[in-house]
Amino acid sequence: MLAHYLLAFFLLACPPHEGKHEQIEAATEALELAPQNLGLRLARAEVYLLHDELQACADDLQLAEELAAGDLAVQLLRARLQLAQKQYTTCLRSIDQVLAADLEQSTRLIALRLRAACLTAFVDSAAATEAITAKATAAQMVAAAEAWSVLIAAHPQPQPDWYLTRANLQAHSPRLAILGLGQGLERLGNVVSLLLRASELEEQLGLTDAAVARLQILADQSVRKETWLTRQGAVFQRAGRMEQARDYFERALSAWQQLPEKRRNTFSMQQLLSEITTGLEVLQNA
């Protein structure tokens, strides 16, 4: 049934160059011809969910459940609706019911990703609630990070953002977060976002040389070096290693001066020049 639902959604919910109303109209017209078609019913519910029309989505899901109670596609979409409604505990219960079944790998991966997203949203919600204790929040962060680890281990093509989300959830244990980012870099290659986050965490731990080395990887794989040289200089400066900071800022300035005039005059490059000259001025006055 899940395959039929996905096909129906592909055909009806995502026609090229069409907006919400056209998508809903197409699904509604199809349902008028086949009101008992579960795939079409779920496809329209999906469109409603994607456009935050949660009550309309719930109404279609209710009808879908009457057509096929216990269907996996229905349960998964119900869990997504519960997540959108911020019903995190109920959402987790729904997902765990799905995961308890004998699933195809593709369906299992969808459920695992949804579970990790739900636990992360739960953490974000708890962090914004004063009534939640720090201990409870920490436990939720551990559970959410573990959910991302399970998804990453199971998925043939994990996304860089999954590693970043897990690392953010492990902020209470930066060495563990760095280890996880390292696993991502080993598996995915030198992804910029992962290298930057690892560098930030290493700097927080006082591992200045390691933090600079991460930035050097980015410099080595970049045609233009001025941005990374500036960042390296700033890391050394914050660590109180002034001679090395001066060396990197001067190299950054030299690289900046070699840029074409049109490039130097862009807003981003003028901002970078300001960072470089400010860094050198601070060092001169130190």
XYZ file of C-alpha atoms in Angstrom:
286
model
C 0.000 0.000 0.000
C 2.830 2.413 0.771
C 4.104 2.185 -2.804
C 0.635 2.984 -4.181
C 0.368 5.973 -1.872
C 3.762 7.338 -2.889
C 2.857 6.962 -6.566
C -0.454 8.748 -6.037
C 1.289 11.575 -4.193
C 3.914 11.888 -6.921
C 1.231 12.146 -9.609
C -1.216 14.384 -7.773
C 0.528 16.322 -5.035
C 3.660 17.370 -6.883
C 2.748 18.382 -10.445
C 5.384 20.783 -11.795
C 4.743 24.535 -11.594
C 1.491 24.174 -9.642
C 0.587 25.793 -6.346
C -1.334 24.589 -3.331
C -4.814 25.218 -4.698
C -4.084 23.466 -7.978
C -2.634 20.471 -6.129
C -5.646 20.199 -3.836
C -8.053 20.638 -6.737
C -6.345 17.868 -8.714
C -6.491 15.486 -5.750
C -10.123 16.400 -5.014
C -11.206 15.784 -8.603
C -9.495 12.403 -8.561
C -11.194 11.523 -5.263
C -14.611 12.375 -6.696
C -14.038 9.633 -9.247
C -12.598 7.166 -6.723
C -13.615 8.156 -3.161
C -12.534 4.781 -1.739
C -9.002 5.054 -3.136
C -6.693 5.102 -0.121
C -3.670 6.312 -2.071
C -5.548 9.341 -3.386
C -6.930 10.107 0.069
C -3.456 10.047 1.563
C -2.047 12.084 -1.297
C -4.469 14.916 -0.580
C -3.804 14.656 3.145
C -0.111 15.000 2.350
C -0.740 18.168 0.343
C -2.721 19.632 3.241
C 0.086 18.730 5.653
C 2.775 20.278 3.465
C 0.806 23.521 3.434
C 0.097 23.495 7.188
C -3.634 22.927 6.778
C -3.585 20.542 9.701
C -7.313 20.177 10.315
C -7.987 19.353 6.674
C -5.147 16.824 6.806
C -6.638 15.296 9.953
C -10.047 15.022 8.298
C -8.607 13.145 5.318
C -6.572 10.925 7.621
C -9.705 10.032 9.578
C -11.344 8.870 6.358
C -8.166 7.005 5.370
C -8.148 5.181 8.693
C -11.752 4.135 8.121
C -10.698 2.704 4.761
C -7.631 0.867 6.062
C -7.059 0.863 9.806
C -3.487 -0.086 10.646
C -2.087 0.640 7.191
C 1.576 1.659 7.462
C 1.249 4.647 5.154
C -1.677 5.915 7.200
C 0.238 5.446 10.447
C 3.305 7.257 9.148
C 1.313 10.218 7.891
C -0.601 10.295 11.186
C 2.746 10.484 13.008
C 3.869 13.348 10.776
C 0.654 15.199 11.512
C 1.175 14.658 15.240
C 4.684 16.061 14.894
C 3.325 19.140 13.114
C 0.767 19.496 15.919
C 3.606 19.257 18.478
C 2.073 16.148 20.023
C 5.504 14.644 20.561
C 4.670 11.832 22.966
C 1.778 10.654 20.800
C 3.950 10.954 17.706
C 6.652 8.757 19.233
C 4.063 6.171 20.206
C 2.770 6.078 16.633
C 6.248 5.711 15.174
C 7.222 2.963 17.583
C 4.097 1.051 16.595
C 5.230 1.256 12.976
C 8.786 0.195 13.836
C 7.460 -2.830 15.716
C 6.101 -4.235 12.438
C 8.046 -6.268 9.880
C 9.034 -3.401 7.557
C 10.699 -3.026 4.212
C 13.997 -1.207 4.611
C 12.768 1.925 2.820
C 9.778 2.213 5.169
C 11.950 1.558 8.197
C 14.291 4.385 7.196
C 11.367 6.785 6.842
C 10.152 5.853 10.315
C 13.634 6.153 11.848
C 14.117 9.610 10.378
C 10.718 10.713 11.624
C 11.522 9.358 15.079
C 14.789 11.269 15.246
C 13.071 14.456 14.079
C 10.333 14.046 16.676
C 12.776 13.531 19.540
C 14.775 16.561 18.416
C 11.656 18.725 18.261
C 10.780 17.443 21.743
C 14.191 18.619 22.987
C 13.729 22.048 21.406
C 10.296 22.342 22.998
C 11.574 21.235 26.409
C 14.486 23.670 26.263
C 12.016 26.516 25.839
C 9.952 25.402 28.852
C 11.173 26.558 32.243
C 9.267 23.787 34.013
C 11.518 21.144 32.439
C 14.579 20.429 34.557
C 18.072 20.511 33.101
C 18.477 16.833 33.958
C 15.321 15.899 32.023
C 16.408 17.979 29.050
C 19.841 16.336 29.044
C 18.230 12.893 29.034
C 16.048 13.904 26.093
C 19.102 15.178 24.216
C 20.858 11.853 24.722
C 17.793 9.987 23.436
C 17.501 12.249 20.394
C 21.210 11.927 19.579
C 20.924 8.144 19.824
C 17.980 8.215 17.413
C 20.103 10.052 14.850
C 22.909 7.532 15.404
C 20.505 4.673 14.670
C 19.317 6.377 11.489
C 22.859 7.183 10.340
C 23.990 3.601 10.900
C 21.013 2.183 9.015
C 20.928 4.563 6.074
C 23.034 3.931 2.936
C 23.292 7.675 2.231
C 23.195 9.694 5.459
C 22.911 13.459 5.114
C 25.447 15.932 6.559
C 22.668 17.703 8.452
C 22.002 14.525 10.436
C 25.561 14.553 11.765
C 25.266 18.267 12.570
C 21.994 17.803 14.413
C 23.475 14.969 16.439
C 26.539 17.061 17.260
C 24.343 19.918 18.475
C 22.435 17.511 20.690
C 25.766 16.361 22.125
C 26.851 19.892 23.049
C 27.090 18.797 26.686
C 29.862 16.418 25.586
C 31.890 18.195 22.895
C 34.495 15.424 22.587
C 31.714 12.972 21.764
C 30.285 15.449 19.273
C 33.681 15.838 17.595
C 34.012 12.073 17.370
C 30.620 11.848 15.661
C 31.508 14.608 13.220
C 34.728 12.769 12.463
C 32.679 9.707 11.573
C 30.656 11.846 9.197
C 33.779 13.263 7.584
C 35.196 9.779 7.161
C 32.010 8.569 5.521
C 31.030 11.622 3.459
C 34.348 13.322 2.780
C 35.398 16.876 3.599
C 31.944 18.436 3.971
C 32.321 22.143 4.751
C 29.608 22.291 7.422
C 31.026 19.302 9.302
C 34.567 20.648 9.235
C 33.426 24.049 10.475
C 31.431 22.608 13.364
C 34.282 20.308 14.367
C 36.656 23.285 14.285
C 34.317 25.329 16.502
C 34.055 22.545 19.061
C 37.795 21.962 19.107
C 38.375 25.659 19.685
C 35.932 25.558 22.608
C 38.022 22.770 24.132
C 41.217 24.780 23.676
C 42.452 22.474 20.911
C 43.693 25.374 18.834
C 45.983 23.456 16.485
C 43.262 20.901 15.726
C 40.748 23.687 15.049
C 43.147 25.442 12.692
C 43.948 22.150 10.961
C 40.252 21.684 10.107
C 40.224 25.130 8.518
C 43.406 24.280 6.644
C 41.593 21.389 4.968
C 39.036 23.881 3.714
C 41.768 26.236 2.560
C 43.540 23.442 0.705
C 40.429 22.523 -1.240
C 39.516 26.146 -2.051
C 40.767 28.197 -4.960
C 40.583 31.332 -2.865
C 42.279 31.221 0.537
C 41.538 34.628 2.076
C 38.421 33.608 4.008
C 40.018 30.553 5.602
C 43.262 32.392 6.379
C 41.208 35.050 8.158
C 39.356 32.434 10.187
C 42.619 30.742 11.128
C 44.077 34.052 12.215
C 41.026 34.724 14.372
C 41.325 31.318 16.062
C 44.970 31.970 16.937
C 44.102 35.466 18.133
C 41.385 34.206 20.478
C 43.847 31.652 21.811
C 46.361 34.397 22.583
C 48.895 33.136 20.019
C 49.565 36.565 18.561
C 52.516 35.888 16.266
C 50.688 33.104 14.468
C 47.551 35.241 14.327
C 49.520 38.085 12.732
C 51.069 35.721 10.192
C 47.661 34.409 9.080
C 46.032 37.846 8.955
C 48.910 39.171 6.835
C 48.607 36.205 4.485
C 44.862 36.777 4.309
C 45.416 40.445 3.426
C 47.887 39.476 0.709
C 45.412 36.985 -0.749
C 42.637 39.591 -0.591
C 44.769 42.143 -2.432
C 45.294 39.656 -5.263
C 41.564 39.439 -5.940
C 40.180 41.143 -9.062
C 38.991 44.669 -8.317
C 35.372 43.770 -9.052
C 35.550 40.942 -6.535
C 37.275 43.110 -3.896
C 34.464 45.655 -4.128
C 31.701 43.202 -3.263
C 29.994 43.584 0.104
C 31.249 40.232 1.419
C 34.857 40.979 0.506
C 34.683 44.455 2.029
C 33.410 42.828 5.218
C 36.277 40.357 5.095
C 38.773 43.186 4.618
C 37.330 44.887 7.689
C 37.838 41.684 9.713
C 41.429 41.384 8.533
C 42.376 45.003 9.207
C 40.629 44.990 12.591
C 42.528 41.856 13.545
C 45.831 43.403 12.550
C 45.057 46.641 14.384
C 44.235 44.743 17.573
C 47.492 42.833 17.290
C 49.457 46.023 16.683
C 48.024 47.583 19.815
C 48.470 44.444 21.938
